[in-house]
């Protein structure tokens, strides 16, 4: 059974809630799912990761949430090269912060691609000004992502 790892960057739990809500969709598609809410780079590179999903909220002025900072720092410092990694990204933000809207997700996306990883499909950006419950946007996006990227294995 292929493995999907969901890496969460969150301050108040919104991104973790999204991860937990979409987990069954991937299990139904045939994946063994692991959620990493205190992720380390080793969680990504030390054991097989067939597919990754990053659920990342933005804090402050477009900053990476504190629980994801060590992961991102190690990713940038170690430059592990992620040419085999296929991933999706869900960024949570608030468009009233115009210049930093979804800044953490966008920055992580750029870093992952700089390491050679391949994003499958478009990044989902969820605006707290338009969507009160982020999973209301994430669940249909994941369903479509699984179908459009032909990720179903079961």
PDB file of C-alpha atoms in Angstrom:
ATOM      1  CA  UNK A   1       0.000   0.000   0.000  1.00  0.00           C
ATOM      2  CA  UNK A   2       1.505   3.373  -0.991  1.00  0.00           C
ATOM      3  CA  UNK A   3       2.122   5.940   1.723  1.00  0.00           C
ATOM      4  CA  UNK A   4       0.804   9.500   1.839  1.00  0.00           C
ATOM      5  CA  UNK A   5       2.304  11.822   4.409  1.00  0.00           C
ATOM      6  CA  UNK A   6       0.448  14.974   5.369  1.00  0.00           C
ATOM      7  CA  UNK A   7       2.719  17.682   6.761  1.00  0.00           C
ATOM      8  CA  UNK A   8       0.954  20.329   8.836  1.00  0.00           C
ATOM      9  CA  UNK A   9       1.999  23.883   9.622  1.00  0.00           C
ATOM     10  CA  UNK A  10      -0.482  25.507  12.000  1.00  0.00           C
ATOM     11  CA  UNK A  11      -0.804  27.988  14.849  1.00  0.00           C
ATOM     12  CA  UNK A  12      -4.383  27.521  15.990  1.00  0.00           C
ATOM     13  CA  UNK A  13      -5.228  24.102  14.568  1.00  0.00           C
ATOM     14  CA  UNK A  14      -7.025  25.035  11.340  1.00  0.00           C
ATOM     15  CA  UNK A  15      -4.511  23.327   9.065  1.00  0.00           C
ATOM     16  CA  UNK A  16      -4.481  20.242  11.308  1.00  0.00           C
ATOM     17  CA  UNK A  17      -8.270  20.099  11.086  1.00  0.00           C
ATOM     18  CA  UNK A  18      -8.003  20.184   7.294  1.00  0.00           C
ATOM     19  CA  UNK A  19      -5.471  17.330   7.380  1.00  0.00           C
ATOM     20  CA  UNK A  20      -7.720  15.232   9.585  1.00  0.00           C
ATOM     21  CA  UNK A  21     -10.773  15.908   7.398  1.00  0.00           C
ATOM     22  CA  UNK A  22      -9.049  14.888   4.148  1.00  0.00           C
ATOM     23  CA  UNK A  23      -7.267  11.835   5.579  1.00  0.00           C
ATOM     24  CA  UNK A  24     -10.217   9.460   4.934  1.00  0.00           C
ATOM     25  CA  UNK A  25     -10.363  10.563   1.291  1.00  0.00           C
ATOM     26  CA  UNK A  26      -6.819   9.332   0.772  1.00  0.00           C
ATOM     27  CA  UNK A  27      -7.443   6.151   2.736  1.00  0.00           C
ATOM     28  CA  UNK A  28     -10.444   5.459   0.483  1.00  0.00           C
ATOM     29  CA  UNK A  29      -8.140   6.037  -2.510  1.00  0.00           C
ATOM     30  CA  UNK A  30      -5.802   3.291  -1.258  1.00  0.00           C
ATOM     31  CA  UNK A  31      -3.135   5.101   0.789  1.00  0.00           C
ATOM     32  CA  UNK A  32      -1.721   4.477   4.210  1.00  0.00           C
ATOM     33  CA  UNK A  33      -1.831   7.985   5.678  1.00  0.00           C
ATOM     34  CA  UNK A  34       0.437   9.575   8.270  1.00  0.00           C
ATOM     35  CA  UNK A  35      -0.219  13.070   9.625  1.00  0.00           C
ATOM     36  CA  UNK A  36       2.831  14.925  10.906  1.00  0.00           C
ATOM     37  CA  UNK A  37       1.811  17.899  13.037  1.00  0.00           C
ATOM     38  CA  UNK A  38       5.347  18.411  14.396  1.00  0.00           C
ATOM     39  CA  UNK A  39       7.146  17.516  11.166  1.00  0.00           C
ATOM     40  CA  UNK A  40      10.860  17.102  10.770  1.00  0.00           C
ATOM     41  CA  UNK A  41      12.776  16.796   7.539  1.00  0.00           C
ATOM     42  CA  UNK A  42      13.602  13.227   8.546  1.00  0.00           C
ATOM     43  CA  UNK A  43       9.857  12.450   8.417  1.00  0.00           C
ATOM     44  CA  UNK A  44      10.019  13.293   4.728  1.00  0.00           C
ATOM     45  CA  UNK A  45      13.355  11.877   3.626  1.00  0.00           C
ATOM     46  CA  UNK A  46      14.208   8.963   5.952  1.00  0.00           C
ATOM     47  CA  UNK A  47      11.354   6.657   4.982  1.00  0.00           C
ATOM     48  CA  UNK A  48       9.479   6.210   1.717  1.00  0.00           C
ATOM     49  CA  UNK A  49       7.047   8.985   0.851  1.00  0.00           C
ATOM     50  CA  UNK A  50       5.035   8.062  -2.219  1.00  0.00           C
ATOM     51  CA  UNK A  51       3.004  11.259  -2.072  1.00  0.00           C
ATOM     52  CA  UNK A  52       2.947  14.277   0.249  1.00  0.00           C
ATOM     53  CA  UNK A  53       0.336  16.863   1.059  1.00  0.00           C
ATOM     54  CA  UNK A  54       1.273  20.056   2.862  1.00  0.00           C
ATOM     55  CA  UNK A  55      -1.449  21.869   4.822  1.00  0.00           C
ATOM     56  CA  UNK A  56      -0.003  25.210   5.859  1.00  0.00           C
ATOM     57  CA  UNK A  57      -1.519  28.239   7.514  1.00  0.00           C
ATOM     58  CA  UNK A  58       0.095  31.665   7.422  1.00  0.00           C
ATOM     59  CA  UNK A  59       0.915  33.669  10.532  1.00  0.00           C
ATOM     60  CA  UNK A  60       2.026  37.234  11.155  1.00  0.00           C
ATOM     61  CA  UNK A  61       3.320  38.893   8.021  1.00  0.00           C
ATOM     62  CA  UNK A  62       3.277  35.816   5.823  1.00  0.00           C
ATOM     63  CA  UNK A  63       5.343  33.734   8.226  1.00  0.00           C
ATOM     64  CA  UNK A  64       5.683  29.972   8.493  1.00  0.00           C
ATOM     65  CA  UNK A  65       3.883  28.638  11.607  1.00  0.00           C
ATOM     66  CA  UNK A  66       6.209  27.837  14.506  1.00  0.00           C
ATOM     67  CA  UNK A  67       5.700  24.072  14.360  1.00  0.00           C
ATOM     68  CA  UNK A  68       6.898  24.007  10.728  1.00  0.00           C
ATOM     69  CA  UNK A  69       9.892  26.362  11.090  1.00  0.00           C
ATOM     70  CA  UNK A  70      12.452  23.625  11.985  1.00  0.00           C
ATOM     71  CA  UNK A  71      11.298  21.547   8.987  1.00  0.00           C
ATOM     72  CA  UNK A  72      11.705  24.483   6.580  1.00  0.00           C
ATOM     73  CA  UNK A  73      15.069  25.544   8.055  1.00  0.00           C
ATOM     74  CA  UNK A  74      16.421  21.999   7.711  1.00  0.00           C
ATOM     75  CA  UNK A  75      15.036  21.747   4.189  1.00  0.00           C
ATOM     76  CA  UNK A  76      16.854  24.920   3.175  1.00  0.00           C
ATOM     77  CA  UNK A  77      20.068  24.078   5.066  1.00  0.00           C
ATOM     78  CA  UNK A  78      20.430  20.429   4.081  1.00  0.00           C
ATOM     79  CA  UNK A  79      19.244  20.789   0.495  1.00  0.00           C
ATOM     80  CA  UNK A  80      18.329  17.109   0.345  1.00  0.00           C
ATOM     81  CA  UNK A  81      17.212  17.186  -3.271  1.00  0.00           C
ATOM     82  CA  UNK A  82      13.630  16.041  -3.618  1.00  0.00           C
ATOM     83  CA  UNK A  83      13.517  15.056  -7.289  1.00  0.00           C
ATOM     84  CA  UNK A  84      11.338  12.021  -6.552  1.00  0.00           C
ATOM     85  CA  UNK A  85       8.810  13.854  -4.371  1.00  0.00           C
ATOM     86  CA  UNK A  86       5.306  14.443  -5.727  1.00  0.00           C
ATOM     87  CA  UNK A  87       3.151  16.687  -3.598  1.00  0.00           C
ATOM     88  CA  UNK A  88       0.093  18.862  -3.222  1.00  0.00           C
ATOM     89  CA  UNK A  89      -0.256  21.985  -1.159  1.00  0.00           C
ATOM     90  CA  UNK A  90      -3.151  23.592   0.676  1.00  0.00           C
ATOM     91  CA  UNK A  91      -2.391  27.107   1.900  1.00  0.00           C
ATOM     92  CA  UNK A  92      -4.607  28.844   4.426  1.00  0.00           C
ATOM     93  CA  UNK A  93      -4.602  32.599   4.698  1.00  0.00           C
ATOM     94  CA  UNK A  94      -6.569  35.792   5.130  1.00  0.00           C
ATOM     95  CA  UNK A  95      -6.849  38.075   2.110  1.00  0.00           C
ATOM     96  CA  UNK A  96      -7.254  41.133   4.342  1.00  0.00           C
ATOM     97  CA  UNK A  97      -3.467  40.788   4.730  1.00  0.00           C
ATOM     98  CA  UNK A  98      -2.998  41.652   1.079  1.00  0.00           C
ATOM     99  CA  UNK A  99       0.793  41.482   0.803  1.00  0.00           C
ATOM    100  CA  UNK A 100       1.206  38.322   2.870  1.00  0.00           C
ATOM    101  CA  UNK A 101      -1.903  36.362   1.861  1.00  0.00           C
ATOM    102  CA  UNK A 102      -1.043  32.633   1.981  1.00  0.00           C
ATOM    103  CA  UNK A 103       2.594  33.690   2.261  1.00  0.00           C
ATOM    104  CA  UNK A 104       3.740  30.634   4.208  1.00  0.00           C
ATOM    105  CA  UNK A 105       2.211  28.186   1.727  1.00  0.00           C
ATOM    106  CA  UNK A 106       3.563  30.089  -1.253  1.00  0.00           C
ATOM    107  CA  UNK A 107       7.059  30.238   0.261  1.00  0.00           C
ATOM    108  CA  UNK A 108       7.050  26.521   1.103  1.00  0.00           C
ATOM    109  CA  UNK A 109       5.832  25.702  -2.399  1.00  0.00           C
ATOM    110  CA  UNK A 110       8.724  27.675  -3.882  1.00  0.00           C
ATOM    111  CA  UNK A 111      11.226  25.983  -1.553  1.00  0.00           C
ATOM    112  CA  UNK A 112       9.968  22.500  -2.406  1.00  0.00           C
ATOM    113  CA  UNK A 113      10.141  23.198  -6.136  1.00  0.00           C
ATOM    114  CA  UNK A 114      13.632  24.624  -5.650  1.00  0.00           C
ATOM    115  CA  UNK A 115      14.600  21.246  -4.193  1.00  0.00           C
ATOM    116  CA  UNK A 116      13.332  19.500  -7.330  1.00  0.00           C
ATOM    117  CA  UNK A 117       9.969  18.321  -5.965  1.00  0.00           C
ATOM    118  CA  UNK A 118       7.015  18.211  -8.356  1.00  0.00           C
ATOM    119  CA  UNK A 119       3.713  19.779  -7.353  1.00  0.00           C
ATOM    120  CA  UNK A 120       0.791  17.903  -8.852  1.00  0.00           C
ATOM    121  CA  UNK A 121      -1.899  20.315 -10.000  1.00  0.00           C
ATOM    122  CA  UNK A 122      -2.511  23.774  -8.650  1.00  0.00           C
ATOM    123  CA  UNK A 123      -1.986  24.903  -5.080  1.00  0.00           C
ATOM    124  CA  UNK A 124      -5.232  25.453  -3.162  1.00  0.00           C
ATOM    125  CA  UNK A 125      -5.410  28.782  -1.371  1.00  0.00           C
ATOM    126  CA  UNK A 126      -8.207  29.074   1.184  1.00  0.00           C
ATOM    127  CA  UNK A 127      -9.230  32.581   2.203  1.00  0.00           C
ATOM    128  CA  UNK A 128     -10.525  32.923   5.766  1.00  0.00           C
ATOM    129  CA  UNK A 129     -12.444  36.015   4.620  1.00  0.00           C
ATOM    130  CA  UNK A 130     -14.534  33.833   2.277  1.00  0.00           C
ATOM    131  CA  UNK A 131     -14.509  30.374   3.875  1.00  0.00           C
ATOM    132  CA  UNK A 132     -15.221  30.057   7.582  1.00  0.00           C
ATOM    133  CA  UNK A 133     -14.449  26.323   7.767  1.00  0.00           C
ATOM    134  CA  UNK A 134     -11.360  25.594   5.688  1.00  0.00           C
ATOM    135  CA  UNK A 135     -12.327  21.951   5.183  1.00  0.00           C
ATOM    136  CA  UNK A 136     -15.414  23.153   3.267  1.00  0.00           C
ATOM    137  CA  UNK A 137     -12.988  24.153   0.508  1.00  0.00           C
ATOM    138  CA  UNK A 138     -10.326  21.499   1.111  1.00  0.00           C
ATOM    139  CA  UNK A 139     -12.476  18.369   0.921  1.00  0.00           C
ATOM    140  CA  UNK A 140     -13.876  19.000  -2.596  1.00  0.00           C
ATOM    141  CA  UNK A 141     -10.436  20.164  -3.781  1.00  0.00           C
ATOM    142  CA  UNK A 142      -8.823  16.921  -2.527  1.00  0.00           C
ATOM    143  CA  UNK A 143     -11.557  14.841  -4.153  1.00  0.00           C
ATOM    144  CA  UNK A 144     -10.889  16.613  -7.458  1.00  0.00           C
ATOM    145  CA  UNK A 145      -7.109  16.439  -6.955  1.00  0.00           C
ATOM    146  CA  UNK A 146      -7.204  12.677  -6.429  1.00  0.00           C
ATOM    147  CA  UNK A 147      -9.351  12.264  -9.577  1.00  0.00           C
ATOM    148  CA  UNK A 148      -7.552  14.742 -11.868  1.00  0.00           C
ATOM    149  CA  UNK A 149      -4.069  13.514 -10.924  1.00  0.00           C
ATOM    150  CA  UNK A 150      -5.170   9.862 -11.150  1.00  0.00           C
ATOM    151  CA  UNK A 151      -3.976   9.191  -7.613  1.00  0.00           C
ATOM    152  CA  UNK A 152      -6.464   6.479  -6.727  1.00  0.00           C
ATOM    153  CA  UNK A 153      -4.677   3.156  -6.221  1.00  0.00           C
ATOM    154  CA  UNK A 154      -7.384   1.036  -4.618  1.00  0.00           C
TER     155      UNK A 154
END
